[in-house]
mmCIF file of C-alpha atoms and ligand atoms in Angstrom:
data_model
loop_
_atom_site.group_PDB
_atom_site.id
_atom_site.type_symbol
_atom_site.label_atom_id
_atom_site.label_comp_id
_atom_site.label_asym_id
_atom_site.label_seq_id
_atom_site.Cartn_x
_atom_site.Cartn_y
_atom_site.Cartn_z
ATOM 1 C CA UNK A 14 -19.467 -16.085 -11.773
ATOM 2 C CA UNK A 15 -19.610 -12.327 -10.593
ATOM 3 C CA UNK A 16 -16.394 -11.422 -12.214
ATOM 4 C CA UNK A 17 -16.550 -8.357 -14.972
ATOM 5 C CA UNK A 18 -13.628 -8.143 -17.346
ATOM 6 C CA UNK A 19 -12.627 -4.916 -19.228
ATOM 7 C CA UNK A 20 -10.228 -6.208 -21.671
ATOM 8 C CA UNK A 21 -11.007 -3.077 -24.161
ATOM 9 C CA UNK A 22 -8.088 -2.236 -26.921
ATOM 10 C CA UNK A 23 -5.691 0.098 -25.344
ATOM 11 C CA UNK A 24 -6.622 -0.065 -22.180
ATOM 12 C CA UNK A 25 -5.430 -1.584 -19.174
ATOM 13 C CA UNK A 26 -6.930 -4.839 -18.272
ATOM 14 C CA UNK A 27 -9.132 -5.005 -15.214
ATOM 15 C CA UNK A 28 -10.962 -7.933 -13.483
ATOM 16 C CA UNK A 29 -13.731 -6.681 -11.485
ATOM 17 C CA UNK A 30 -15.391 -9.257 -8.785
ATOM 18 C CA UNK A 31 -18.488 -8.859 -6.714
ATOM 19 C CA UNK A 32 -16.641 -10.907 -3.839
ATOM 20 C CA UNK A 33 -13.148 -12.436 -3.737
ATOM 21 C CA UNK A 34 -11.411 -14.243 -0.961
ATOM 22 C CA UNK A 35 -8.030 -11.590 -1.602
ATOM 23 C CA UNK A 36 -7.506 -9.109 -4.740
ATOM 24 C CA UNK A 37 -3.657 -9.807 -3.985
ATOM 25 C CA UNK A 38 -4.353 -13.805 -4.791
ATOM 26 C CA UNK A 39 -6.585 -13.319 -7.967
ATOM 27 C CA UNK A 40 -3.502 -10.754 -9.329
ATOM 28 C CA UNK A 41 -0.925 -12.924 -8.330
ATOM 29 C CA UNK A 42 -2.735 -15.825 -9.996
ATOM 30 C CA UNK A 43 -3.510 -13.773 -12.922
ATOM 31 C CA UNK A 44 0.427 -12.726 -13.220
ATOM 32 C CA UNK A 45 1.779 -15.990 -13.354
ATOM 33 C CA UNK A 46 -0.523 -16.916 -16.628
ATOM 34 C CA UNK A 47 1.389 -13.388 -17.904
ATOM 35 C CA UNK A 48 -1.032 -10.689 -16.980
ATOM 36 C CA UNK A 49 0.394 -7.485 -18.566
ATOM 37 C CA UNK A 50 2.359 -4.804 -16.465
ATOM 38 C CA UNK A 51 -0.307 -2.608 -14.930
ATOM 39 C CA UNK A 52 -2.884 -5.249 -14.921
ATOM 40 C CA UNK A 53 -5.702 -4.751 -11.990
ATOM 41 C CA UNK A 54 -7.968 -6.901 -9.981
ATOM 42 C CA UNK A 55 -10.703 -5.274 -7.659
ATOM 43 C CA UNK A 56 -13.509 -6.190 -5.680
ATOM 44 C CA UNK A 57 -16.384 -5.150 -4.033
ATOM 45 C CA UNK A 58 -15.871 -7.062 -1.082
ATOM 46 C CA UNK A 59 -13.207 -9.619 0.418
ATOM 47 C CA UNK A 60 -14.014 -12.329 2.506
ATOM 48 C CA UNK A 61 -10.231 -13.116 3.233
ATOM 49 C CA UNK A 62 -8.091 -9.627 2.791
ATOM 50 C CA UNK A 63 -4.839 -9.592 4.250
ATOM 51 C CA UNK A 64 -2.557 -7.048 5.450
ATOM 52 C CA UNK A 65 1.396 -8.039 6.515
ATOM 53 C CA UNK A 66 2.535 -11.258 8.732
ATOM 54 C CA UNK A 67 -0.747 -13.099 8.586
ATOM 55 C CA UNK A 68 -3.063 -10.393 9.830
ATOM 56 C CA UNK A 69 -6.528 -9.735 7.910
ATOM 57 C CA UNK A 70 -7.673 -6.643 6.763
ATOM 58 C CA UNK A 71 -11.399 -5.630 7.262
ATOM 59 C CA UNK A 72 -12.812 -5.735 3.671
ATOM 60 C CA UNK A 73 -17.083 -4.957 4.220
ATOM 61 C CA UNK A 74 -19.030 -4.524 0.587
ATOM 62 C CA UNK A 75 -19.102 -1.065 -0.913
ATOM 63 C CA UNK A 76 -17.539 0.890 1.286
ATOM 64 C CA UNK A 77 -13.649 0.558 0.596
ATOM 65 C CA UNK A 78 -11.245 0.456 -2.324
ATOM 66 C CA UNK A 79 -9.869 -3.340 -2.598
ATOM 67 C CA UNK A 80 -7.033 -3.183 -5.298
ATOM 68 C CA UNK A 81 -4.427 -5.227 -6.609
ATOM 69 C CA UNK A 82 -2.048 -4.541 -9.766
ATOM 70 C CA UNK A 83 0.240 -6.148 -11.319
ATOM 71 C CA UNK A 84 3.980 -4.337 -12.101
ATOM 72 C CA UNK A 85 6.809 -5.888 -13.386
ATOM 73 C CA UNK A 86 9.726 -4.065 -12.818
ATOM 74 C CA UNK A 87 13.629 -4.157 -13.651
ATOM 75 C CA UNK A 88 16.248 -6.369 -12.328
ATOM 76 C CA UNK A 89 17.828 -3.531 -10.499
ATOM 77 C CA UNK A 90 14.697 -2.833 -8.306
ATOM 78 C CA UNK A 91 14.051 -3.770 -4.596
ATOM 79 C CA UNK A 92 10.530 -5.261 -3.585
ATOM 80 C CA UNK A 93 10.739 -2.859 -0.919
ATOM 81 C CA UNK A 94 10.341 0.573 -3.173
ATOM 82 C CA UNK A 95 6.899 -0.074 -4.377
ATOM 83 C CA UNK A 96 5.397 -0.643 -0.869
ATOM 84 C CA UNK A 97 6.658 3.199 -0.772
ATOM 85 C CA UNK A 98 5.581 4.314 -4.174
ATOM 86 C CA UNK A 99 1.745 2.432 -3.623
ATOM 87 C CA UNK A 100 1.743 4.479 -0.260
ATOM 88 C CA UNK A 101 2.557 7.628 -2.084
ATOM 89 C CA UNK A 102 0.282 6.881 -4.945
ATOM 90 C CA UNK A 103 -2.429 6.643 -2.029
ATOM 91 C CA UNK A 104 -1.371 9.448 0.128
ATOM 92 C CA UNK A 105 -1.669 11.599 -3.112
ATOM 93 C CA UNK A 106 -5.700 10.377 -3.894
ATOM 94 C CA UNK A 107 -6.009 11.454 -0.136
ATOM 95 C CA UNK A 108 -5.300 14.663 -1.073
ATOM 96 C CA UNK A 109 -6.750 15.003 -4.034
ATOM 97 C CA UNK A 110 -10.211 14.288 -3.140
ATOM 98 C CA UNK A 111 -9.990 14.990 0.349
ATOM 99 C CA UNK A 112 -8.046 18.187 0.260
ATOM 100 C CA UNK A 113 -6.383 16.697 3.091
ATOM 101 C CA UNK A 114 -3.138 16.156 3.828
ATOM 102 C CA UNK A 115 -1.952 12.578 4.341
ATOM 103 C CA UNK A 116 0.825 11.041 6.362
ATOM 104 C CA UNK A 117 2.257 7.527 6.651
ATOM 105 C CA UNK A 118 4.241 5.005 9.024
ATOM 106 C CA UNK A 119 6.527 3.167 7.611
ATOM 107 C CA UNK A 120 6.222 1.112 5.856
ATOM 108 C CA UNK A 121 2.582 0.582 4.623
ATOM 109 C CA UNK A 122 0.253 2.565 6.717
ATOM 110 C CA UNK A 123 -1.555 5.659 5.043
ATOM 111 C CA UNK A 124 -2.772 7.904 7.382
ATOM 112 C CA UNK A 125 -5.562 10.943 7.880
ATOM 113 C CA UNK A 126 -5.857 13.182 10.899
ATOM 114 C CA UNK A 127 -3.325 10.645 12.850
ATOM 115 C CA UNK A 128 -5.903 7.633 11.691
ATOM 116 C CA UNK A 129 -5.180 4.797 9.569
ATOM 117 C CA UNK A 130 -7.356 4.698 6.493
ATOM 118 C CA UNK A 131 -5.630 2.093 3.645
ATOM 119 C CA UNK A 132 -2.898 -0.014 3.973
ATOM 120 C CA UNK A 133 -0.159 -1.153 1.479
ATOM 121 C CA UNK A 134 0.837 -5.084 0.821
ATOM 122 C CA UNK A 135 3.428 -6.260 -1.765
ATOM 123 C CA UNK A 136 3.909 -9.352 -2.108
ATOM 124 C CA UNK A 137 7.193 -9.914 -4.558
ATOM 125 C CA UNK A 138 7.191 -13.260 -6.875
ATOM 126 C CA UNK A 139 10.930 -14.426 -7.806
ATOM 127 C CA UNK A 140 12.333 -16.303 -10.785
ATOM 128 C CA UNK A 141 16.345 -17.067 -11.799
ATOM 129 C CA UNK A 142 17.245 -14.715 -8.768
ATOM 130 C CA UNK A 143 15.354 -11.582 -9.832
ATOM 131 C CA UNK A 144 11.968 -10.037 -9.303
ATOM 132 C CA UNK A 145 9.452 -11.595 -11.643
ATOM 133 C CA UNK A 146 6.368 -9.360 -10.992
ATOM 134 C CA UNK A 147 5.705 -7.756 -7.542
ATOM 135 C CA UNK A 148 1.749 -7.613 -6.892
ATOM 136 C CA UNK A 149 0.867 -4.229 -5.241
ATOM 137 C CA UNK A 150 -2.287 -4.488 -2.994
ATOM 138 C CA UNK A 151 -4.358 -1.170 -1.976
ATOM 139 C CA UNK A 152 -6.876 -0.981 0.678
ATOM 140 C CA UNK A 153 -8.228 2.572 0.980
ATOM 141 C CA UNK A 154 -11.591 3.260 3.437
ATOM 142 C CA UNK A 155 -13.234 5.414 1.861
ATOM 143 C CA UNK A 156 -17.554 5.320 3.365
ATOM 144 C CA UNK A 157 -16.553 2.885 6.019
ATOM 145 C CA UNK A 158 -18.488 3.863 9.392
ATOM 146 C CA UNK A 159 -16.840 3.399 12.599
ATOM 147 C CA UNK A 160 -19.256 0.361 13.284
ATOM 148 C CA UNK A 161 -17.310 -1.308 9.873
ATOM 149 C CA UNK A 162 -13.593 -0.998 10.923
ATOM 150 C CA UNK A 163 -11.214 -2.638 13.601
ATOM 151 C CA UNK A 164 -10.324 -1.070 16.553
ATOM 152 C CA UNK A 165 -6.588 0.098 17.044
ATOM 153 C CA UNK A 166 -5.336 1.517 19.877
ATOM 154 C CA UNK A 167 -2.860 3.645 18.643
ATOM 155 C CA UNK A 168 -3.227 5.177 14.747
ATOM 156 C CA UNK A 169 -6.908 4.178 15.182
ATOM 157 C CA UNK A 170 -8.770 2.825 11.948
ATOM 158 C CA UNK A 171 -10.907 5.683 9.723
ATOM 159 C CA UNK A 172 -11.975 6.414 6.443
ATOM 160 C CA UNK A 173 -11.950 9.254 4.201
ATOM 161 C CA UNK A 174 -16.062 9.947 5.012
ATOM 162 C CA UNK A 175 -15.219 9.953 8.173
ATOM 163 C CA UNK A 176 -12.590 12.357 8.659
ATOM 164 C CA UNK A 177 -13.161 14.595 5.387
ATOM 165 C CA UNK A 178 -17.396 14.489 6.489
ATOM 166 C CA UNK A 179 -17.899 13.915 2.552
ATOM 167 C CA UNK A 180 -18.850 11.125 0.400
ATOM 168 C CA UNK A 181 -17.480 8.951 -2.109
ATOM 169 C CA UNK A 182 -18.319 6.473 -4.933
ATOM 170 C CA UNK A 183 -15.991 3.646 -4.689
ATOM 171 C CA UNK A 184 -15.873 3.193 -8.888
ATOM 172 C CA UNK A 185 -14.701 6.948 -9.114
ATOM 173 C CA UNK A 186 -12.267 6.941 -6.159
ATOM 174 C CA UNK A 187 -10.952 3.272 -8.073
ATOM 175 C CA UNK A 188 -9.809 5.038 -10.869
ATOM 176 C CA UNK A 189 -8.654 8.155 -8.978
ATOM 177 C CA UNK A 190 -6.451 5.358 -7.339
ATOM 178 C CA UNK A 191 -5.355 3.497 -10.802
ATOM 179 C CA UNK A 192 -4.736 6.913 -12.101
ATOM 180 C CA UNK A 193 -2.356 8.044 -9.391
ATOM 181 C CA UNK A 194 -0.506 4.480 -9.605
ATOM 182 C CA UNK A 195 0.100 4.643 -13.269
ATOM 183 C CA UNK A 196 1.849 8.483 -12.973
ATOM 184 C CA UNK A 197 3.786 6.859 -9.980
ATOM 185 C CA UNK A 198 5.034 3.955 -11.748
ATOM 186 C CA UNK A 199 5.867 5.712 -15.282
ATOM 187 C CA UNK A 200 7.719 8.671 -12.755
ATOM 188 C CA UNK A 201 9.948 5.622 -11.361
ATOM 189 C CA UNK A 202 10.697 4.263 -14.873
ATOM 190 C CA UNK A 203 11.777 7.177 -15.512
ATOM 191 C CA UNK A 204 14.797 7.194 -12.716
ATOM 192 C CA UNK A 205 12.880 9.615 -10.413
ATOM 193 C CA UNK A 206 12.862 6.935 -7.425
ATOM 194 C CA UNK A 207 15.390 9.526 -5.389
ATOM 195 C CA UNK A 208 12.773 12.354 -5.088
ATOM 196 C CA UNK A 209 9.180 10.069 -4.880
ATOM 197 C CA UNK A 210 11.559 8.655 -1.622
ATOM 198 C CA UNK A 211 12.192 11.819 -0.386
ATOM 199 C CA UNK A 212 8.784 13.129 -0.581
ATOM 200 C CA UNK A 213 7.362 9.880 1.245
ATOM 201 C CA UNK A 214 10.228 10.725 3.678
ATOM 202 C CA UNK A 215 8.964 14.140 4.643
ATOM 203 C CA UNK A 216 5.154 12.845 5.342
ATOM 204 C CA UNK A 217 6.435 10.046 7.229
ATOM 205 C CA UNK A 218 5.982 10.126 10.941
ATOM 206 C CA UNK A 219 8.537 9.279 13.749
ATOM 207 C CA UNK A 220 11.381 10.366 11.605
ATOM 208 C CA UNK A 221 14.002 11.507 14.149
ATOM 209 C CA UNK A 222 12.115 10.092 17.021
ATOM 210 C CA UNK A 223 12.785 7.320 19.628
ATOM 211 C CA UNK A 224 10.545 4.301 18.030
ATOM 212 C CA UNK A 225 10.544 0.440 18.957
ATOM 213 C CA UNK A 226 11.376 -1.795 16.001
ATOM 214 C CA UNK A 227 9.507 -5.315 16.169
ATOM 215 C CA UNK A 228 10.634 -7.589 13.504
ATOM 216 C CA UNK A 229 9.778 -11.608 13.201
ATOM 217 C CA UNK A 230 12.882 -12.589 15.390
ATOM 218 C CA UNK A 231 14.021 -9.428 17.799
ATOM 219 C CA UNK A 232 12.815 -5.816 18.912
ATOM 220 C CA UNK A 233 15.115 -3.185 19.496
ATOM 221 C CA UNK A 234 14.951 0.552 20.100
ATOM 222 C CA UNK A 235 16.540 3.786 17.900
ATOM 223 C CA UNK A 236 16.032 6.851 16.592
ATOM 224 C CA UNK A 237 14.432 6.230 13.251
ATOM 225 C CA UNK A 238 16.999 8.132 10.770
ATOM 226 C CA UNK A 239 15.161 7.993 7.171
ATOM 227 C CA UNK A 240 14.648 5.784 4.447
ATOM 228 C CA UNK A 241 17.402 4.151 2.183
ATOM 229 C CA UNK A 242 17.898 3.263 -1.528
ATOM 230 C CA UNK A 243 15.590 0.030 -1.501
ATOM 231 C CA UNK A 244 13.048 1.353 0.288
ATOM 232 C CA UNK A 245 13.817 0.248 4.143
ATOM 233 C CA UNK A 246 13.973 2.274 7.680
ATOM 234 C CA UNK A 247 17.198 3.164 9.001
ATOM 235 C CA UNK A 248 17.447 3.383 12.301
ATOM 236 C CA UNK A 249 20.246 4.661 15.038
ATOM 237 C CA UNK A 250 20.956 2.386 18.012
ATOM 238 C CA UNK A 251 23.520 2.166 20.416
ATOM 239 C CA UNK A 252 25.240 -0.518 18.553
ATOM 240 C CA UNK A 253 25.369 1.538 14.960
ATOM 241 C CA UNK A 254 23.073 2.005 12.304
ATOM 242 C CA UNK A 255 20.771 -1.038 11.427
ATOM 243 C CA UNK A 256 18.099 -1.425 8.167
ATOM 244 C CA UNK A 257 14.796 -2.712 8.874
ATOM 245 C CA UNK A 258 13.883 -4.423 6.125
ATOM 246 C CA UNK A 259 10.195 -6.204 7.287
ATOM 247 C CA UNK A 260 8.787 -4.817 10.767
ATOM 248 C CA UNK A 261 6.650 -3.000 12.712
ATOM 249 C CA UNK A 262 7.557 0.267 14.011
ATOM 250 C CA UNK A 263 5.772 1.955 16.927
ATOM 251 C CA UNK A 264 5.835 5.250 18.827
ATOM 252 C CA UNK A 265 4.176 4.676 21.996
ATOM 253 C CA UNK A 266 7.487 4.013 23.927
HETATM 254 C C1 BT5 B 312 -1.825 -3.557 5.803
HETATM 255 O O1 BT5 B 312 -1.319 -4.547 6.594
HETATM 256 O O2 BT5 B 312 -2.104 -2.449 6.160
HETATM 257 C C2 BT5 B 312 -1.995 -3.979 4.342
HETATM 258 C C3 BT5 B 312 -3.419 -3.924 3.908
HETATM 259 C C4 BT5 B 312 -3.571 -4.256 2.436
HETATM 260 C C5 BT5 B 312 -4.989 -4.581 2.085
HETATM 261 C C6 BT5 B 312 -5.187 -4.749 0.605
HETATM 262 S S1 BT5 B 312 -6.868 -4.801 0.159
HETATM 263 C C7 BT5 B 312 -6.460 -5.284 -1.432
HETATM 264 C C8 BT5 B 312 -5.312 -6.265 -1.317
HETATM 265 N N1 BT5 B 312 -5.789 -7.621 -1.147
HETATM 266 C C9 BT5 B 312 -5.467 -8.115 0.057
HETATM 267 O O3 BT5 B 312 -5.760 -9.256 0.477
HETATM 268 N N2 BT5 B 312 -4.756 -7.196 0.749
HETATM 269 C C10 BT5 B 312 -4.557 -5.995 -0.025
HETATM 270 P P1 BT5 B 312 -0.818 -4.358 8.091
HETATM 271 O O4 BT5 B 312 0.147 -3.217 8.186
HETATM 272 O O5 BT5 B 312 -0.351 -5.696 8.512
HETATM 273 O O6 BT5 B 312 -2.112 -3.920 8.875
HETATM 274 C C11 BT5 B 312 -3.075 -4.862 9.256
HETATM 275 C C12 BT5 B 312 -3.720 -4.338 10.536
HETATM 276 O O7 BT5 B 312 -4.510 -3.174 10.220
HETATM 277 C C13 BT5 B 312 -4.694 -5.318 11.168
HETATM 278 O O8 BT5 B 312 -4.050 -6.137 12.100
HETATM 279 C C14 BT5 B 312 -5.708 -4.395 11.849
HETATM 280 O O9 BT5 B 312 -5.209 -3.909 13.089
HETATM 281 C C15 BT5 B 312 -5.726 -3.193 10.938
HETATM 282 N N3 BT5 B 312 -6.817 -3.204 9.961
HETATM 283 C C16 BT5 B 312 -7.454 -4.275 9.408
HETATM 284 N N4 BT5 B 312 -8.366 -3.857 8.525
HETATM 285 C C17 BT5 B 312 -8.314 -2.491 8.531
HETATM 286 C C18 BT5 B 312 -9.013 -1.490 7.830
HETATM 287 N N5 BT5 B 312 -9.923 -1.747 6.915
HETATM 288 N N6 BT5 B 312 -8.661 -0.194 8.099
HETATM 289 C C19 BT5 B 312 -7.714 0.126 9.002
HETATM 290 N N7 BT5 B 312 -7.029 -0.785 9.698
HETATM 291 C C20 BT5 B 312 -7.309 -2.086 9.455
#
C-alpha cells in the first residue's frame, strides 16, 4: 500500500498516498474513526478529485497540492465559514511564495492574474443537529502546464509556474499550505472570524457588480452586496435582499 503515515509525538498526523481516488474521502473516512482536529490526508495524485455539485477536479501526479484536513469546530459555527477561511489560507500561500497577489470568487475559487489556480471543497458531517467535523479540501496548481489543466472559458485554469514563471516543490508548498491553515484556524478560535471575512471580502471579485446567481433549483440576477456572518453571498435584487447559500456566481452577464 503506497500510503506514508507521520504519526510523530507532537505533531500533527498526516497520511501521505502515492494515489487516492479523493483526499476529501480518505479524511472524511479517517474522521469518523476520530482523527484528531487538524488531521491531514494528501496525495500525489487523484484519480477521482472532486470539486462542488458533482464536478471533478483535474488531479495529474506531481504537479498540484491535493489536501484534505480534518477541523472540528464549535456548535456555534456555520459549514459555510471555512470554505472562506481555506480560501484565505490559500490566497495567503499565493502570496507568500508567489509575491503575487491573489483574488477569489465566491465562494471557493482562488484566483492569480484573473486565472483559477486551487479550488476550495467542504464537505460538513452532522451528528445530534450540530457540525461533527467539517473536512476542508485544497487543490492548489502549483507546476501544472497548460497541456495538464481544463479549459474554462471564463476565469481560465493556471498554476502558480505558470503565472509567477517560477518553480515549486509540491512537499514544500504542502507545508507552506498546512502552515497557513493552522494560523487561520487558531485566528478563528480565537473570535477573529469578523476581520478574516472582511479581508476575503476585499479580494473578492464582483462585489458591487451585476452577477447571475445559479443555484440547484433557480437563477436570478443582483448586485452582489458582500458576505454575511456564516459565510454566504448577499445579493440585491429587485425583490429584496436574498443569501446564497450553495451556487455559482458568474460575471459574464
Ligand atoms: C472546486 O470545485 O474548485 C473545488 C476543488 C477542490 C479540490 C480538492 S483537491 C483535494 C480535495 N479532494 C477532492 O476530491 N477535492 C478536494 P468547483 O468550484 O466545483 O470547480 C470545479 C471546476 O473547476 C470544474 O468543473 C472545472 O471547470 C474546473 N477545474 C477542474 N480541475 C481544475 C484544476 N485543476 N484547476 C482549475 N480548474 C479546474
Amino acid at each position: 500500500m503506497n500510503e506514508i503515515f507521520n504519526d510523530t509525538p507532537n505533531e500533527t498526523p498526516r497520511r501521505h498516498f502515492e494515489t487516492i481516488g479523493s483526499t476529501n474521502e480518505a479524511a472524511r473516512n479517517w474522521a469518523r474513526d476520530g482523527a484528531p482536529q487538524g488531521a491531514a490526508v494528501t496525495a500525489a495524485a487523484q484519480s477521482a478529485g472532486r470539486g462542488r455539485r458533482g464536478r471533478s477536479w483535474v488531479s495529474p501526479p506531481g504537479k498540484g497540492v491535493y489536501l484534505s484536513i480534518v477541523w472540528r469546530p464549535d456548535s456555534q459555527s456555520t459549514p459555510g465559514r471555512f470554505t472562506i477561511l481555506a480560501a484565505l489560507a490559500m490566497a495567503r500561500v499565493v502570496q507568500q511564495i508567489s509575491d503575487k497577489p491573489a483574488n477569489f470568487k465566491w465562494p471557493n475559487d482562488v484566483l492569480l492574474n484573473n486565472c483559477k489556480i486551487g479550488g476550495v471543497l467542504c464537505e460538513a458531517e452532522w451528528k445530534d443537529g450540530r457540525i461533527d467535523f467539517v473536512i476542508v479540501g485544497i487543490g492548489l496548481n502549483v507546476q501544472h502546464e497548460s497541456n495538464d489543466l481544463p479549459e474554462r472559458p471564463i476565469f481560465p485554469a493556471s498554476s502558480l509556474h505558470l503565472e509567477s514563471g517560477r518553480d515549486y516543490e509540491i512537499e514544500a508548498v504542502t507545508q507552506v499550505c498546512l502552515e497557513a491553515l493552522k494560523v487561520l484556524w487558531d485566528a478563528y478560535v480565537r473570535g477573529e472570524w469578523p476581520a478574516l471575512k472582511s479581508e476575503f471580502e476585499a479580494r473578492c471579485t464582483g462585489i458591487n457588480e451585476l452577477v447571475q446567481v445559479a443555484t440547484e433549483t433557480e437563477k436570478y440576477y443582483g448586485i452582489a452586496r458582500g458576505i454575511d456572518e456564516d459565510g454566504n453571498l448577499l445579493i440585491a435584487t429587485s425583490e429584496g435582499l436574498r443569501c446564497v447559500v450553495a451556487g455559482d456566481v458568474s460575471y459574464d452577464i
